[in-house]
CSV table of C-alpha atoms in Angstrom, one decimal:
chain,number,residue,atom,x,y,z
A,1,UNK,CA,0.0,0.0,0.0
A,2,UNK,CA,1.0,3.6,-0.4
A,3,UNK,CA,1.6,5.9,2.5
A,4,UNK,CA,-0.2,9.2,2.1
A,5,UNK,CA,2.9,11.0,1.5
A,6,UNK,CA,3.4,9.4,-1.6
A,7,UNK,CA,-0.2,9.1,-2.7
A,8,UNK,CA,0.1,13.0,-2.6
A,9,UNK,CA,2.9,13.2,-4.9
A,10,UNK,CA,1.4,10.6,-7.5
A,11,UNK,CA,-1.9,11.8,-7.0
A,12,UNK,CA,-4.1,13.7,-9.8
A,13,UNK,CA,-2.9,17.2,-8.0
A,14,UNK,CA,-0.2,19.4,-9.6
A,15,UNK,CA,2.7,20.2,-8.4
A,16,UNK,CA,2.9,23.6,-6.0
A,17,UNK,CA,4.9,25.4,-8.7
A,18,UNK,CA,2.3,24.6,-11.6
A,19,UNK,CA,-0.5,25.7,-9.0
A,20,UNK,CA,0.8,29.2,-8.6
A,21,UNK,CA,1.3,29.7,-12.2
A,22,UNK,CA,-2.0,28.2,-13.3
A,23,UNK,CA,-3.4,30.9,-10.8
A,24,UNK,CA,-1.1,33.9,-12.2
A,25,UNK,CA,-2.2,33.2,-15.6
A,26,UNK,CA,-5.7,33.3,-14.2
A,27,UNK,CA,-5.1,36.5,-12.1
A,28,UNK,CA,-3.6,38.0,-15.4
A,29,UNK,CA,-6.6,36.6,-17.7
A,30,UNK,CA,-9.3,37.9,-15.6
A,31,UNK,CA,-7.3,41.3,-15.3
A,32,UNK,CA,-6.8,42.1,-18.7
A,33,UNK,CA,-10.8,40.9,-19.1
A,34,UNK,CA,-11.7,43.2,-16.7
A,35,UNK,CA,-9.5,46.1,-18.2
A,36,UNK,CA,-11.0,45.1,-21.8
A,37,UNK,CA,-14.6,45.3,-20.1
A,38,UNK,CA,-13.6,48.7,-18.9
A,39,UNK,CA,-12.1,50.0,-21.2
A,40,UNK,CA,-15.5,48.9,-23.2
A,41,UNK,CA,-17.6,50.6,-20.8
A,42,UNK,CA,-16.1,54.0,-21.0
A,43,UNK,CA,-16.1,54.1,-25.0
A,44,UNK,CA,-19.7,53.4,-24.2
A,45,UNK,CA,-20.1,56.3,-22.0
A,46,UNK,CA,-18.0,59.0,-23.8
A,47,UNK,CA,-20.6,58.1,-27.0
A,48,UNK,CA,-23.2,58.7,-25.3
A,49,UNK,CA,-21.9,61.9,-23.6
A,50,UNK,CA,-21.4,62.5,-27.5
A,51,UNK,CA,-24.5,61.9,-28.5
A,52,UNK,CA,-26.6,64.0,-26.2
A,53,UNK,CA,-24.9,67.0,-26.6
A,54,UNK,CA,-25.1,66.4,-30.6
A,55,UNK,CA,-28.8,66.0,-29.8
A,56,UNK,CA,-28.5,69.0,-27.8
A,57,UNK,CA,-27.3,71.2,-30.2
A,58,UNK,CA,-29.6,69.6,-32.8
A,59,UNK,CA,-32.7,70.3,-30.7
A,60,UNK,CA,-31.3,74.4,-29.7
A,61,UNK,CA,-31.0,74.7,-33.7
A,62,UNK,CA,-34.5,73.0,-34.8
A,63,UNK,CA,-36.2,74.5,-31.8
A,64,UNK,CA,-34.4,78.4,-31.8
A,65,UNK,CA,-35.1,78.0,-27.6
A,66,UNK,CA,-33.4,80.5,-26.0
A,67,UNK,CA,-33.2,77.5,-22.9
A,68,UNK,CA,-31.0,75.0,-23.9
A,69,UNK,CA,-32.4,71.7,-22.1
A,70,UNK,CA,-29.6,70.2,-19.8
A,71,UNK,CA,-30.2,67.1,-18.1
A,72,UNK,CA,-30.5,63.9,-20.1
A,73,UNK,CA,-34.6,63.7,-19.0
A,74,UNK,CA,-34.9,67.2,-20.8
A,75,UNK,CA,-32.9,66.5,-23.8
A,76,UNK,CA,-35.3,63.0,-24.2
A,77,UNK,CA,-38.7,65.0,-23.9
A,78,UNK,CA,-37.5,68.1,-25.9
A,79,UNK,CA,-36.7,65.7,-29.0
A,80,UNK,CA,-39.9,63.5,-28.8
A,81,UNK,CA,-42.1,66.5,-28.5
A,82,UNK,CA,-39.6,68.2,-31.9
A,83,UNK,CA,-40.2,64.5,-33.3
A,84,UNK,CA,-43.9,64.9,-32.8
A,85,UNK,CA,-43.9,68.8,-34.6
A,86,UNK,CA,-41.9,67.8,-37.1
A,87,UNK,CA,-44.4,64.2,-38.0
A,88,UNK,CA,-47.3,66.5,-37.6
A,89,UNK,CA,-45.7,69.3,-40.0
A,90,UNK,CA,-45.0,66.9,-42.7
A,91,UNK,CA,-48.6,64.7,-42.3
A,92,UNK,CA,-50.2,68.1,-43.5
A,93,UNK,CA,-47.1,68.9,-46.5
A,94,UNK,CA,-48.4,65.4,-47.2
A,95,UNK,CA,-52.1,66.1,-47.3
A,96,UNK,CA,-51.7,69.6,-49.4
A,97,UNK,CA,-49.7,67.7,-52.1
A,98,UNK,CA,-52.2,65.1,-52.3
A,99,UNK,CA,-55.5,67.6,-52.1
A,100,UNK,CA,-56.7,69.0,-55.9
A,101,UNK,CA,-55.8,72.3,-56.4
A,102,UNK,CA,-58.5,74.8,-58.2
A,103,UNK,CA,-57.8,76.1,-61.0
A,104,UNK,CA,-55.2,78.8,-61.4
A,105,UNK,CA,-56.6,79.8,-65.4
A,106,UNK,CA,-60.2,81.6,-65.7
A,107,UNK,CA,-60.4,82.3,-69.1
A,108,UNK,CA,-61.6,80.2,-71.8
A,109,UNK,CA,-60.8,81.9,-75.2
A,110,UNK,CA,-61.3,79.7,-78.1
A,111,UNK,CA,-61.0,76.5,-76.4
A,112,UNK,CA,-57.6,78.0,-74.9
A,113,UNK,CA,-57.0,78.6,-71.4
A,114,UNK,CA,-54.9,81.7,-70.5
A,115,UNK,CA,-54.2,82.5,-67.2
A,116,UNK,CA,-55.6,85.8,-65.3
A,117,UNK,CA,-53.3,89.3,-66.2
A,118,UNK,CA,-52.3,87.2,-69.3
A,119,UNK,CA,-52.5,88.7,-73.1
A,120,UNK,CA,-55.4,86.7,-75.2
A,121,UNK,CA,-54.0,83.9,-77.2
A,122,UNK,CA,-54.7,85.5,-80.8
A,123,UNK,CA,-52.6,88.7,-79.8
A,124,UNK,CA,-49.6,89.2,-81.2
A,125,UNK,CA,-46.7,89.7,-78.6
A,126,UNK,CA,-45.3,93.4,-78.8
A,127,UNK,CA,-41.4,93.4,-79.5
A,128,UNK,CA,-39.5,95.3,-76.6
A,129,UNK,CA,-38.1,98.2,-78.0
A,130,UNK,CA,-35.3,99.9,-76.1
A,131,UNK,CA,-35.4,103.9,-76.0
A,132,UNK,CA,-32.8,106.2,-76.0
A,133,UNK,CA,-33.1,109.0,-73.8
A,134,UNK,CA,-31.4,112.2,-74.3
């Protein structure tokens, strides 16, 4: 039979020296994971510092307020409530291009429309004639 000291040396276990480097590597892994996630997180956060204060300034310009909304709760609402001016705007541009216009000629002269101010289709156009003055 084995004694114990040598079933610990034959054992499945690792040496000591392997243990400590197994854990180093670990120690390192997880570190540089942990500086990656970091690192990660604060690209995340400087975007989205960026992209406020783009939607900021885009909100200011659209809007001409002369207060400038500064948390990120006043930013949000100020561009829905721009997002719901600007649908409504451009649901009645919609409905004027789609809505028949009346007609912009009111004179029927032999079959020929002309339009109101407008010489009569059988006149003959008058040739500009510059004067000279003296």
């Amino acid at each position: 039979m084995y004694s114990s000291v040598k079933q610990a040396h034959c054992g499945p276990s690792l040496s000591p020296v392997s243990d400590a480097s197994n854990i180093i590597r670990d120690d390192i892994t997880e570190g540089t994971v942990k500086q990656n996630k970091t690192m990660q997180q604060k690209q995340y956060r400087d975007k989205e510092v960026d992209g406020f204060a783009e939607l900021r300034e885009a909100i200011r310009a659209a809007t001409d307020d002369q207060e400038i909304p500064k948390t990120r709760h006043e930013i949000l609402l100020k561009a829905a409530q721009q997002i719901k001016l600007l649908l409504s705007m451009n649901l009645r541009l919609h409905q004027q291009l789609n809505t028949p216009k009346p007609r912009a000629y009111s004179q029927i002269n032999n079959g020929h429309l002309t339009a109101p101010g407008k010489c009569q289709p059988h006149e003959p156009l008058r040739p500009y004639h510059k004067t000279q003055t003296l």
